[in-house]
XYZ file of C-alpha atoms in Angstrom:
296
model
C 8.800 27.085 39.793
C 7.568 26.654 36.249
C 9.662 23.881 34.708
C 11.222 25.803 31.805
C 11.804 28.966 33.809
C 13.394 26.908 36.558
C 15.674 25.186 34.063
C 16.689 28.512 32.540
C 17.636 29.949 35.918
C 19.528 26.783 36.828
C 21.362 26.878 33.481
C 22.428 30.452 34.178
C 23.785 29.379 37.559
C 25.836 26.661 35.868
C 27.080 28.670 32.907
C 27.807 32.120 34.319
C 30.368 32.237 37.157
C 29.575 35.893 37.853
C 25.865 35.266 38.377
C 26.179 31.820 39.965
C 26.191 32.698 43.711
C 23.118 34.939 43.541
C 21.312 32.625 41.125
C 21.851 29.684 43.488
C 20.415 31.674 46.392
C 17.393 32.705 44.336
C 16.748 29.138 43.172
C 16.810 27.833 46.737
C 14.566 30.641 47.996
C 12.024 30.062 45.211
C 11.934 26.350 45.948
C 11.225 27.152 49.575
C 8.243 29.195 48.402
C 6.207 26.024 47.889
C 5.871 25.659 51.683
C 2.261 26.560 52.658
C 3.538 28.570 55.623
C 4.120 31.580 53.352
C 0.640 31.438 51.878
C -0.741 31.239 55.410
C 1.149 34.415 56.325
C -0.213 36.216 53.262
C -3.752 35.053 54.003
C -3.532 36.399 57.569
C -2.376 39.809 56.344
C -5.052 42.447 56.873
C -6.740 43.437 53.603
C -7.076 47.160 53.047
C -8.816 49.268 50.410
C -6.415 50.168 47.599
C -4.803 53.589 47.874
C -3.613 55.764 45.041
C -0.026 56.035 46.276
C 0.501 53.835 49.382
C 1.786 50.270 48.831
C -0.414 47.469 50.110
C 1.798 46.270 52.959
C 2.679 49.671 54.438
C 2.046 49.868 58.207
C 1.028 46.214 58.364
C 1.849 43.465 60.794
C 2.963 40.440 58.807
C 2.667 37.092 60.615
C 5.595 34.742 60.106
C 6.779 31.363 61.319
C 10.077 32.459 62.839
C 11.592 28.996 62.813
C 10.813 28.531 59.120
C 12.214 31.967 58.379
C 15.412 31.226 60.293
C 15.698 27.794 58.689
C 15.573 29.333 55.211
C 17.980 32.119 56.142
C 20.519 29.641 57.479
C 20.134 27.378 54.452
C 20.965 30.349 52.260
C 23.983 31.197 54.393
C 25.229 27.637 53.861
C 24.607 27.845 50.118
C 26.513 31.111 49.824
C 29.462 29.823 51.857
C 29.627 26.742 49.637
C 29.599 28.880 46.482
C 31.973 31.675 47.523
C 35.294 31.663 49.341
C 35.464 34.506 51.858
C 39.085 35.339 52.673
C 38.670 38.629 54.523
C 35.048 38.561 55.698
C 33.597 36.441 58.487
C 30.258 34.844 57.611
C 28.417 33.079 60.449
C 27.373 29.463 60.056
C 23.904 30.354 61.336
C 21.910 33.151 62.950
C 19.165 32.916 65.538
C 15.410 33.034 64.993
C 15.366 36.560 66.413
C 18.215 37.750 64.199
C 16.614 36.240 61.115
C 13.328 37.997 61.845
C 15.132 41.298 62.457
C 17.106 40.873 59.235
C 14.079 40.203 57.036
C 12.107 43.036 58.619
C 15.033 45.412 57.990
C 15.254 44.274 54.357
C 11.537 44.743 53.689
C 11.592 48.180 55.337
C 14.826 49.314 53.711
C 16.096 49.875 57.254
C 19.871 50.256 56.998
C 20.282 50.793 60.745
C 18.427 47.546 61.485
C 20.546 45.674 58.933
C 23.762 47.013 60.468
C 22.650 45.975 63.957
C 22.253 42.383 62.826
C 25.568 42.540 60.956
C 27.395 43.899 64.004
C 25.868 41.241 66.246
C 27.297 38.566 63.951
C 30.482 40.436 63.006
C 29.849 40.192 59.297
C 29.571 42.463 56.281
C 26.122 44.148 55.996
C 26.214 43.723 52.209
C 26.490 39.947 52.561
C 23.615 39.813 55.034
C 21.575 42.082 52.761
C 22.009 39.623 49.886
C 20.938 36.755 52.134
C 18.032 38.769 53.506
C 16.710 39.805 50.109
C 16.611 36.183 48.992
C 15.157 34.931 52.287
C 12.333 37.476 51.998
C 11.310 36.209 48.542
C 8.864 33.429 49.566
C 6.996 35.717 51.956
C 6.800 38.690 49.588
C 5.854 36.509 46.620
C 2.981 34.988 48.594
C 1.794 38.464 49.556
C 2.205 39.709 45.993
C 0.146 36.847 44.633
C -2.635 37.541 47.117
C -2.920 41.315 46.858
C -1.042 42.225 43.686
C -3.892 41.606 41.256
C -5.920 44.487 42.685
C -2.932 46.835 42.644
C -2.296 47.148 38.911
C -2.928 49.623 36.122
C -6.647 48.842 36.094
C -6.803 50.398 39.550
C -4.932 53.441 38.230
C -1.626 53.077 40.040
C 0.609 55.980 38.982
C 3.874 55.884 40.997
C 6.936 54.148 39.619
C 7.449 52.108 42.793
C 5.766 48.767 43.461
C 2.097 48.963 44.530
C 2.577 46.005 46.880
C 5.970 46.391 48.573
C 7.215 49.865 47.589
C 10.362 48.668 45.790
C 11.570 50.184 42.546
C 10.919 47.901 39.563
C 13.627 45.380 38.752
C 12.844 45.708 35.043
C 10.146 46.660 32.569
C 8.390 44.546 29.958
C 7.523 45.880 26.497
C 4.618 43.486 26.263
C 2.823 42.171 23.179
C 2.538 43.619 19.689
C 1.531 47.002 21.082
C 4.631 47.073 23.306
C 2.653 48.211 26.328
C 5.118 48.924 29.106
C 4.649 47.036 32.358
C 6.900 47.435 35.378
C 7.840 44.289 37.296
C 8.944 43.903 40.893
C 11.701 41.376 41.523
C 10.692 40.946 45.173
C 6.947 40.262 45.055
C 6.470 39.826 41.247
C 3.833 42.585 41.101
C 3.017 43.970 37.660
C 1.790 47.494 36.917
C 1.405 49.655 33.825
C 3.454 52.758 33.087
C 3.528 55.271 30.285
C 6.206 55.355 27.608
C 8.566 58.319 27.666
C 8.278 58.769 31.425
C 11.030 58.148 33.968
C 9.722 55.798 36.647
C 12.110 57.257 39.232
C 11.573 61.031 38.927
C 8.491 61.159 36.628
C 10.362 63.242 34.061
C 8.451 63.343 30.740
C 10.800 65.593 28.772
C 11.598 63.397 25.793
C 14.788 65.350 25.150
C 16.125 64.108 28.511
C 15.026 60.502 28.041
C 17.052 58.022 26.027
C 18.254 54.455 25.915
C 21.364 52.328 25.578
C 21.518 48.997 23.750
C 23.705 47.002 21.373
C 22.556 47.748 17.818
C 21.469 44.163 17.174
C 19.441 43.945 20.404
C 17.802 47.339 20.745
C 14.360 45.962 19.874
C 14.631 43.074 22.337
C 16.360 44.619 25.333
C 17.713 47.994 26.302
C 18.462 50.256 29.251
C 16.311 53.393 29.271
C 17.976 56.451 30.799
C 16.997 59.801 32.312
C 19.252 62.844 32.277
C 17.296 64.561 35.047
C 17.842 61.983 37.804
C 20.550 59.914 36.038
C 18.528 56.769 36.640
C 18.241 53.768 34.322
C 15.859 50.849 33.908
C 16.246 47.696 31.816
C 13.416 46.944 29.375
C 12.756 43.585 27.673
C 10.406 42.764 24.824
C 8.108 39.849 25.630
C 4.885 38.377 24.324
C 3.487 37.473 27.738
C 4.188 38.448 31.369
C 7.346 37.084 32.968
C 7.246 34.657 35.859
C 9.333 35.576 38.900
C 11.980 33.124 37.663
C 12.070 34.943 34.335
C 12.403 38.330 36.051
C 15.351 37.185 38.153
C 17.024 35.380 35.246
C 16.677 38.290 32.827
C 18.069 40.655 35.426
C 21.118 38.469 36.049
C 21.671 37.617 32.386
C 21.801 41.266 31.325
C 24.564 42.550 33.571
C 26.292 44.039 30.528
C 23.458 46.575 30.309
C 24.013 47.516 33.952
C 27.748 47.892 33.363
C 27.232 50.037 30.257
C 24.748 52.314 32.060
C 26.921 52.664 35.165
C 29.983 53.407 33.033
C 28.060 56.324 31.528
C 27.160 57.724 34.937
C 23.646 56.307 35.356
C 22.563 54.592 38.566
C 19.718 52.769 40.275
C 18.237 54.433 43.386
C 19.818 53.110 46.569
C 16.648 53.563 48.616
C 13.186 52.013 48.119
C 10.665 54.057 46.195
C 8.374 54.279 49.239
C 9.469 54.235 52.916
C 7.664 51.034 53.848
C 7.050 50.368 57.547
C 6.029 46.831 58.439
C 6.402 44.689 61.533
C 6.946 40.955 61.386
C 4.993 39.193 64.108
C 5.107 35.604 65.308
C 2.621 33.210 66.878
C 3.503 32.264 70.407
C 3.303 28.551 71.106
C 0.070 27.346 72.639
C -2.480 29.715 71.168
C -3.773 30.825 67.827
C -3.200 34.569 68.161
C -0.392 36.534 66.580
C 1.787 38.772 68.743
C 4.778 40.955 67.907
C 8.118 39.706 69.145
C 10.337 42.583 70.186
């Protein structure tokens, strides 16, 4: 992690009790991203010609080191259990290599049924496992985003509101530079892509009479939540001179929960499904040879 961005995220974890558990998980996952195993997985991913509406990883086989993936998942479980006291929910001390792979695949695909199968197998709350899974998927998706994201930006002409790499809805938008060009940012793979002003990223509504924003008076130029009356969606927007790092994206998202609360109180929501129905398969290398095979 970049030194200052890392310090800012760590400071948030120390100073904000509400954000602390998730911030701690994100910090640990980002630190794990320095392991070359994730870059190796991204390098082995099949490169495809850019498409105008299909995210880069759709219908791909993604090679992973299952033991590394399970090790990270179980580290995050331990971190969460140390940060939060669970009185009514059972959280396992660890899950198997197979369960970890199934969990991360379900998270990337937005597969609720797959997530619930893992949760039932370990008798735990799916929401807790989803939080763990989202953080455990960060190193892999960030490595993929770094490798293929550069060719999937506004220069290519990407139009949808969802991420051109992993199909997720943007975590936030940047009003970048003096011209306040609007760039959407993915909080899973850190992809960056241009979007037009006065256009809802969720339903593509361009009726300016149905588009608005919410912000404290003193902060409306620096951060706000844009809203759409057609789909009742909202998106947080932050003014910045230069592109955010992934640490900045995650920190800004956590540090602006009051915008989420204000938007939700007024009846606005974030979509509960990914923007694109991604289908990927995580595959593992069997010991003793150099080929990748799916584990089922």
